[in-house]
């Protein structure tokens, strides 16, 4: 599991862990006790996240898309990103 992998990393049983960048970043901030650092970008492993809505719920999809477009346009998205991430997530 992810929990076992990072525990083994902290205890020196592993030299590295390859995992989702967001998951590792969260673990490093909350639980790593400063033992580790992220290095490099692994190419070809990018995953995209999305918001799922029911296929027939066009109104909700349009509202979500409009809200995302609005926060990108007014700079709110960049402020949120800068607060929580040290890399571009969009």
PDB file of C-alpha atoms in Angstrom:
ATOM      1  CA  UNK A   1       0.000   0.000   0.000  1.00  0.00           C
ATOM      2  CA  UNK A   2       0.972   3.647  -0.210  1.00  0.00           C
ATOM      3  CA  UNK A   3       1.164   3.816   3.578  1.00  0.00           C
ATOM      4  CA  UNK A   4       3.543   0.861   3.740  1.00  0.00           C
ATOM      5  CA  UNK A   5       5.711   2.285   0.964  1.00  0.00           C
ATOM      6  CA  UNK A   6       6.216   5.660   2.636  1.00  0.00           C
ATOM      7  CA  UNK A   7       6.770   3.997   6.022  1.00  0.00           C
ATOM      8  CA  UNK A   8       9.495   1.856   4.434  1.00  0.00           C
ATOM      9  CA  UNK A   9      10.962   4.972   2.827  1.00  0.00           C
ATOM     10  CA  UNK A  10      11.071   6.784   6.168  1.00  0.00           C
ATOM     11  CA  UNK A  11      12.648   3.776   7.891  1.00  0.00           C
ATOM     12  CA  UNK A  12      15.327   3.308   5.242  1.00  0.00           C
ATOM     13  CA  UNK A  13      13.997   0.031   3.865  1.00  0.00           C
ATOM     14  CA  UNK A  14      13.375   1.743   0.502  1.00  0.00           C
ATOM     15  CA  UNK A  15      15.518   4.291  -1.306  1.00  0.00           C
ATOM     16  CA  UNK A  16      12.674   5.812  -3.326  1.00  0.00           C
ATOM     17  CA  UNK A  17       8.934   5.664  -3.916  1.00  0.00           C
ATOM     18  CA  UNK A  18       7.225   6.389  -7.225  1.00  0.00           C
ATOM     19  CA  UNK A  19       3.694   7.603  -6.661  1.00  0.00           C
ATOM     20  CA  UNK A  20       1.168  10.280  -7.473  1.00  0.00           C
ATOM     21  CA  UNK A  21       2.731  13.710  -6.980  1.00  0.00           C
ATOM     22  CA  UNK A  22      -0.262  15.079  -5.058  1.00  0.00           C
ATOM     23  CA  UNK A  23      -0.324  12.116  -2.675  1.00  0.00           C
ATOM     24  CA  UNK A  24       3.398  12.344  -1.958  1.00  0.00           C
ATOM     25  CA  UNK A  25       3.282  16.111  -1.544  1.00  0.00           C
ATOM     26  CA  UNK A  26       0.500  15.796   1.023  1.00  0.00           C
ATOM     27  CA  UNK A  27       2.390  13.059   2.883  1.00  0.00           C
ATOM     28  CA  UNK A  28       5.585  15.121   2.893  1.00  0.00           C
ATOM     29  CA  UNK A  29       3.803  18.108   4.395  1.00  0.00           C
ATOM     30  CA  UNK A  30       1.925  16.123   7.049  1.00  0.00           C
ATOM     31  CA  UNK A  31       3.849  13.003   7.967  1.00  0.00           C
ATOM     32  CA  UNK A  32       7.340  12.699   6.535  1.00  0.00           C
ATOM     33  CA  UNK A  33       9.141  14.461   9.412  1.00  0.00           C
ATOM     34  CA  UNK A  34      11.374  16.064   6.788  1.00  0.00           C
ATOM     35  CA  UNK A  35      13.008  12.732   5.916  1.00  0.00           C
ATOM     36  CA  UNK A  36      12.553  12.982   2.196  1.00  0.00           C
ATOM     37  CA  UNK A  37      12.315  15.271  -0.788  1.00  0.00           C
ATOM     38  CA  UNK A  38      10.764  15.064  -4.217  1.00  0.00           C
ATOM     39  CA  UNK A  39      13.158  14.904  -7.112  1.00  0.00           C
ATOM     40  CA  UNK A  40      12.558  15.427 -10.801  1.00  0.00           C
ATOM     41  CA  UNK A  41       9.505  14.937 -12.905  1.00  0.00           C
ATOM     42  CA  UNK A  42       8.885  11.436 -14.167  1.00  0.00           C
ATOM     43  CA  UNK A  43       7.780  11.697 -17.777  1.00  0.00           C
ATOM     44  CA  UNK A  44       4.897   9.664 -19.095  1.00  0.00           C
ATOM     45  CA  UNK A  45       3.200   9.192 -15.736  1.00  0.00           C
ATOM     46  CA  UNK A  46       0.955  12.239 -15.701  1.00  0.00           C
ATOM     47  CA  UNK A  47      -2.536  11.575 -14.495  1.00  0.00           C
ATOM     48  CA  UNK A  48      -5.384  13.943 -14.897  1.00  0.00           C
ATOM     49  CA  UNK A  49      -8.106  14.532 -12.390  1.00  0.00           C
ATOM     50  CA  UNK A  50     -11.625  15.508 -13.183  1.00  0.00           C
ATOM     51  CA  UNK A  51     -15.066  16.079 -11.790  1.00  0.00           C
ATOM     52  CA  UNK A  52     -17.624  13.470 -12.766  1.00  0.00           C
ATOM     53  CA  UNK A  53     -21.246  14.405 -13.312  1.00  0.00           C
ATOM     54  CA  UNK A  54     -24.112  12.339 -14.631  1.00  0.00           C
ATOM     55  CA  UNK A  55     -24.083  12.256 -18.419  1.00  0.00           C
ATOM     56  CA  UNK A  56     -27.537  13.813 -18.631  1.00  0.00           C
ATOM     57  CA  UNK A  57     -26.819  16.612 -16.125  1.00  0.00           C
ATOM     58  CA  UNK A  58     -25.788  19.255 -18.652  1.00  0.00           C
ATOM     59  CA  UNK A  59     -26.801  22.145 -16.401  1.00  0.00           C
ATOM     60  CA  UNK A  60     -24.464  21.055 -13.603  1.00  0.00           C
ATOM     61  CA  UNK A  61     -21.603  20.398 -16.034  1.00  0.00           C
ATOM     62  CA  UNK A  62     -22.034  23.858 -17.551  1.00  0.00           C
ATOM     63  CA  UNK A  63     -22.107  25.507 -14.104  1.00  0.00           C
ATOM     64  CA  UNK A  64     -18.935  23.692 -13.044  1.00  0.00           C
ATOM     65  CA  UNK A  65     -17.154  24.600 -16.274  1.00  0.00           C
ATOM     66  CA  UNK A  66     -18.236  28.233 -15.930  1.00  0.00           C
ATOM     67  CA  UNK A  67     -17.061  28.376 -12.314  1.00  0.00           C
ATOM     68  CA  UNK A  68     -13.660  26.919 -13.216  1.00  0.00           C
ATOM     69  CA  UNK A  69     -13.302  29.326 -16.143  1.00  0.00           C
ATOM     70  CA  UNK A  70     -14.205  32.248 -13.864  1.00  0.00           C
ATOM     71  CA  UNK A  71     -11.639  31.457 -11.167  1.00  0.00           C
ATOM     72  CA  UNK A  72      -8.939  30.932 -13.795  1.00  0.00           C
ATOM     73  CA  UNK A  73      -9.818  34.245 -15.467  1.00  0.00           C
ATOM     74  CA  UNK A  74      -9.890  36.338 -12.273  1.00  0.00           C
ATOM     75  CA  UNK A  75      -6.696  34.892 -10.776  1.00  0.00           C
ATOM     76  CA  UNK A  76      -8.350  33.020  -7.907  1.00  0.00           C
ATOM     77  CA  UNK A  77      -7.130  29.695  -9.257  1.00  0.00           C
ATOM     78  CA  UNK A  78      -3.478  30.843  -9.234  1.00  0.00           C
ATOM     79  CA  UNK A  79      -3.848  32.103  -5.643  1.00  0.00           C
ATOM     80  CA  UNK A  80      -5.252  28.769  -4.485  1.00  0.00           C
ATOM     81  CA  UNK A  81      -2.563  26.889  -6.388  1.00  0.00           C
ATOM     82  CA  UNK A  82       0.228  29.001  -4.869  1.00  0.00           C
ATOM     83  CA  UNK A  83      -1.141  28.436  -1.374  1.00  0.00           C
ATOM     84  CA  UNK A  84      -1.192  24.639  -1.600  1.00  0.00           C
ATOM     85  CA  UNK A  85       1.219  23.575  -4.370  1.00  0.00           C
ATOM     86  CA  UNK A  86       4.734  24.487  -5.396  1.00  0.00           C
ATOM     87  CA  UNK A  87       4.143  23.401  -9.010  1.00  0.00           C
ATOM     88  CA  UNK A  88       1.615  24.104 -11.752  1.00  0.00           C
ATOM     89  CA  UNK A  89      -1.363  21.777 -11.378  1.00  0.00           C
ATOM     90  CA  UNK A  90      -3.427  22.977 -14.340  1.00  0.00           C
TER      91      UNK A  90
END
